[in-house]
PDB file of C-alpha atoms in Angstrom:
ATOM      1  CA  UNK P   1    -130.914 -31.406 124.223  1.00 72.00           C
ATOM      2  CA  UNK P   2    -131.827 -34.860 125.668  1.00 89.00           C
ATOM      3  CA  UNK P   3    -135.127 -35.349 127.467  1.00 94.00           C
ATOM      4  CA  UNK P   4    -135.498 -37.588 130.502  1.00 94.00           C
ATOM      5  CA  UNK P   5    -139.026 -38.800 131.211  1.00 95.00           C
ATOM      6  CA  UNK P   6    -140.339 -39.211 134.751  1.00 95.00           C
ATOM      7  CA  UNK P   7    -143.792 -39.960 136.041  1.00 94.00           C
ATOM      8  CA  UNK P   8    -143.332 -39.467 139.763  1.00 94.00           C
ATOM      9  CA  UNK P   9    -144.495 -37.285 142.574  1.00 97.00           C
ATOM     10  CA  UNK P  10    -141.879 -34.701 143.546  1.00 97.00           C
ATOM     11  CA  UNK P  11    -141.511 -32.133 146.292  1.00 97.00           C
ATOM     12  CA  UNK P  12    -143.164 -28.757 145.700  1.00 97.00           C
ATOM     13  CA  UNK P  13    -139.987 -26.815 144.950  1.00 97.00           C
ATOM     14  CA  UNK P  14    -138.440 -29.311 142.510  1.00 97.00           C
ATOM     15  CA  UNK P  15    -139.755 -27.551 139.362  1.00 97.00           C
ATOM     16  CA  UNK P  16    -138.229 -24.206 140.409  1.00 97.00           C
ATOM     17  CA  UNK P  17    -134.951 -25.944 141.312  1.00 97.00           C
ATOM     18  CA  UNK P  18    -134.861 -27.579 137.862  1.00 97.00           C
ATOM     19  CA  UNK P  19    -135.562 -24.271 136.137  1.00 97.00           C
ATOM     20  CA  UNK P  20    -132.941 -22.446 138.246  1.00 98.00           C
ATOM     21  CA  UNK P  21    -130.496 -24.984 136.824  1.00 97.00           C
ATOM     22  CA  UNK P  22    -131.336 -23.727 133.327  1.00 95.00           C
ATOM     23  CA  UNK P  23    -133.536 -26.670 132.385  1.00 96.00           C
ATOM     24  CA  UNK P  24    -137.194 -26.854 131.426  1.00 96.00           C
ATOM     25  CA  UNK P  25    -139.678 -29.249 132.976  1.00 96.00           C
ATOM     26  CA  UNK P  26    -143.253 -30.239 132.250  1.00 97.00           C
ATOM     27  CA  UNK P  27    -145.498 -30.782 135.270  1.00 97.00           C
ATOM     28  CA  UNK P  28    -149.189 -31.104 136.061  1.00 97.00           C
ATOM     29  CA  UNK P  29    -151.319 -30.876 139.177  1.00 97.00           C
ATOM     30  CA  UNK P  30    -152.724 -34.273 140.111  1.00 97.00           C
ATOM     31  CA  UNK P  31    -156.300 -35.161 140.936  1.00 97.00           C
ATOM     32  CA  UNK P  32    -156.876 -36.233 144.533  1.00 97.00           C
ATOM     33  CA  UNK P  33    -157.183 -39.876 143.424  1.00 97.00           C
ATOM     34  CA  UNK P  34    -153.959 -39.828 141.409  1.00 98.00           C
ATOM     35  CA  UNK P  35    -152.194 -37.951 144.221  1.00 98.00           C
ATOM     36  CA  UNK P  36    -153.074 -40.727 146.706  1.00 97.00           C
ATOM     37  CA  UNK P  37    -151.896 -43.393 144.268  1.00 97.00           C
ATOM     38  CA  UNK P  38    -148.576 -41.648 143.667  1.00 98.00           C
ATOM     39  CA  UNK P  39    -148.119 -40.932 147.381  1.00 97.00           C
ATOM     40  CA  UNK P  40    -148.393 -44.669 148.019  1.00 97.00           C
ATOM     41  CA  UNK P  41    -145.787 -45.295 145.290  1.00 97.00           C
ATOM     42  CA  UNK P  42    -143.570 -42.610 146.828  1.00 97.00           C
ATOM     43  CA  UNK P  43    -143.818 -44.295 150.244  1.00 97.00           C
ATOM     44  CA  UNK P  44    -142.487 -47.495 148.691  1.00 97.00           C
ATOM     45  CA  UNK P  45    -139.740 -45.583 146.852  1.00 97.00           C
ATOM     46  CA  UNK P  46    -138.586 -43.773 149.988  1.00 97.00           C
ATOM     47  CA  UNK P  47    -138.686 -46.963 152.075  1.00 98.00           C
ATOM     48  CA  UNK P  48    -136.549 -48.747 149.483  1.00 98.00           C
ATOM     49  CA  UNK P  49    -134.078 -45.854 149.444  1.00 98.00           C
ATOM     50  CA  UNK P  50    -133.845 -45.959 153.245  1.00 98.00           C
ATOM     51  CA  UNK P  51    -133.354 -49.736 153.265  1.00 98.00           C
ATOM     52  CA  UNK P  52    -130.480 -49.337 150.810  1.00 98.00           C
ATOM     53  CA  UNK P  53    -128.767 -46.376 152.505  1.00 98.00           C
ATOM     54  CA  UNK P  54    -129.803 -46.585 156.177  1.00 98.00           C
ATOM     55  CA  UNK P  55    -129.423 -42.783 156.210  1.00 98.00           C
ATOM     56  CA  UNK P  56    -131.194 -40.266 158.398  1.00 98.00           C
ATOM     57  CA  UNK P  57    -131.911 -38.192 155.284  1.00 98.00           C
ATOM     58  CA  UNK P  58    -133.893 -41.046 153.720  1.00 97.00           C
ATOM     59  CA  UNK P  59    -135.815 -41.564 156.976  1.00 97.00           C
ATOM     60  CA  UNK P  60    -136.665 -37.847 156.890  1.00 98.00           C
ATOM     61  CA  UNK P  61    -137.922 -38.245 153.307  1.00 98.00           C
ATOM     62  CA  UNK P  62    -140.039 -41.207 154.365  1.00 97.00           C
ATOM     63  CA  UNK P  63    -141.516 -39.195 157.233  1.00 97.00           C
ATOM     64  CA  UNK P  64    -142.305 -36.290 154.874  1.00 98.00           C
ATOM     65  CA  UNK P  65    -144.234 -38.607 152.545  1.00 98.00           C
ATOM     66  CA  UNK P  66    -145.996 -40.262 155.499  1.00 97.00           C
ATOM     67  CA  UNK P  67    -147.124 -36.849 156.741  1.00 98.00           C
ATOM     68  CA  UNK P  68    -148.395 -35.954 153.257  1.00 98.00           C
ATOM     69  CA  UNK P  69    -150.302 -39.257 153.060  1.00 98.00           C
ATOM     70  CA  UNK P  70    -151.895 -38.647 156.464  1.00 98.00           C
ATOM     71  CA  UNK P  71    -153.126 -35.202 155.376  1.00 98.00           C
ATOM     72  CA  UNK P  72    -154.235 -36.377 151.917  1.00 98.00           C
ATOM     73  CA  UNK P  73    -156.412 -39.065 153.482  1.00 97.00           C
ATOM     74  CA  UNK P  74    -158.142 -36.503 155.690  1.00 98.00           C
ATOM     75  CA  UNK P  75    -156.411 -37.341 158.951  1.00 98.00           C
ATOM     76  CA  UNK P  76    -154.245 -35.096 161.078  1.00 98.00           C
ATOM     77  CA  UNK P  77    -150.776 -35.643 162.451  1.00 98.00           C
ATOM     78  CA  UNK P  78    -152.428 -35.623 165.876  1.00 98.00           C
ATOM     79  CA  UNK P  79    -154.664 -38.526 164.745  1.00 98.00           C
ATOM     80  CA  UNK P  80    -151.574 -40.435 163.648  1.00 98.00           C
ATOM     81  CA  UNK P  81    -149.769 -39.789 166.921  1.00 98.00           C
ATOM     82  CA  UNK P  82    -152.853 -40.789 168.927  1.00 98.00           C
ATOM     83  CA  UNK P  83    -153.140 -44.118 167.086  1.00 98.00           C
ATOM     84  CA  UNK P  84    -149.395 -44.717 167.476  1.00 98.00           C
ATOM     85  CA  UNK P  85    -149.510 -43.942 171.203  1.00 98.00           C
ATOM     86  CA  UNK P  86    -152.592 -46.141 171.743  1.00 98.00           C
ATOM     87  CA  UNK P  87    -150.905 -49.078 170.013  1.00 98.00           C
ATOM     88  CA  UNK P  88    -147.718 -48.508 171.991  1.00 98.00           C
ATOM     89  CA  UNK P  89    -149.686 -48.421 175.255  1.00 98.00           C
ATOM     90  CA  UNK P  90    -151.548 -51.650 174.412  1.00 98.00           C
ATOM     91  CA  UNK P  91    -148.827 -53.621 172.626  1.00 98.00           C
ATOM     92  CA  UNK P  92    -145.605 -51.840 173.501  1.00 98.00           C
ATOM     93  CA  UNK P  93    -142.974 -50.279 171.304  1.00 97.00           C
ATOM     94  CA  UNK P  94    -139.757 -51.800 170.026  1.00 96.00           C
ATOM     95  CA  UNK P  95    -137.276 -50.624 172.655  1.00 97.00           C
ATOM     96  CA  UNK P  96    -136.685 -54.068 174.188  1.00 97.00           C
ATOM     97  CA  UNK P  97    -135.435 -55.507 170.864  1.00 97.00           C
ATOM     98  CA  UNK P  98    -137.508 -58.680 171.241  1.00 97.00           C
ATOM     99  CA  UNK P  99    -137.215 -61.344 168.544  1.00 96.00           C
ATOM    100  CA  UNK P 100    -140.199 -63.728 168.597  1.00 95.00           C
ATOM    101  CA  UNK P 101    -138.820 -67.081 167.515  1.00 97.00           C
ATOM    102  CA  UNK P 102    -141.771 -69.429 167.931  1.00 97.00           C
ATOM    103  CA  UNK P 103    -145.085 -70.001 169.689  1.00 96.00           C
ATOM    104  CA  UNK P 104    -146.198 -73.455 170.814  1.00 97.00           C
ATOM    105  CA  UNK P 105    -149.805 -74.573 171.253  1.00 95.00           C
TER     106      UNK P 105
END
């Protein structure tokens, strides 16, 4: 039986899904430091997947990893929303579709 090697952070239920498919997997629980490192890698992976597919599913995956990163760094989703809202109030959002082309001195 062939073995495929991964070294990536996966969702919590992936090992049971693999085993329900009749396969065996080897997993470990990460240290907090390694978890943060792999969360950052996962953010990049999910962003790349969204950029390639432009799918709502990939945006949902990106949001899931963002929420995990917020919690892992000791913040709350309320903290994240507060910072987002403050920035939007001070600098605006992106609804007006403004392209900044140049600034002259």
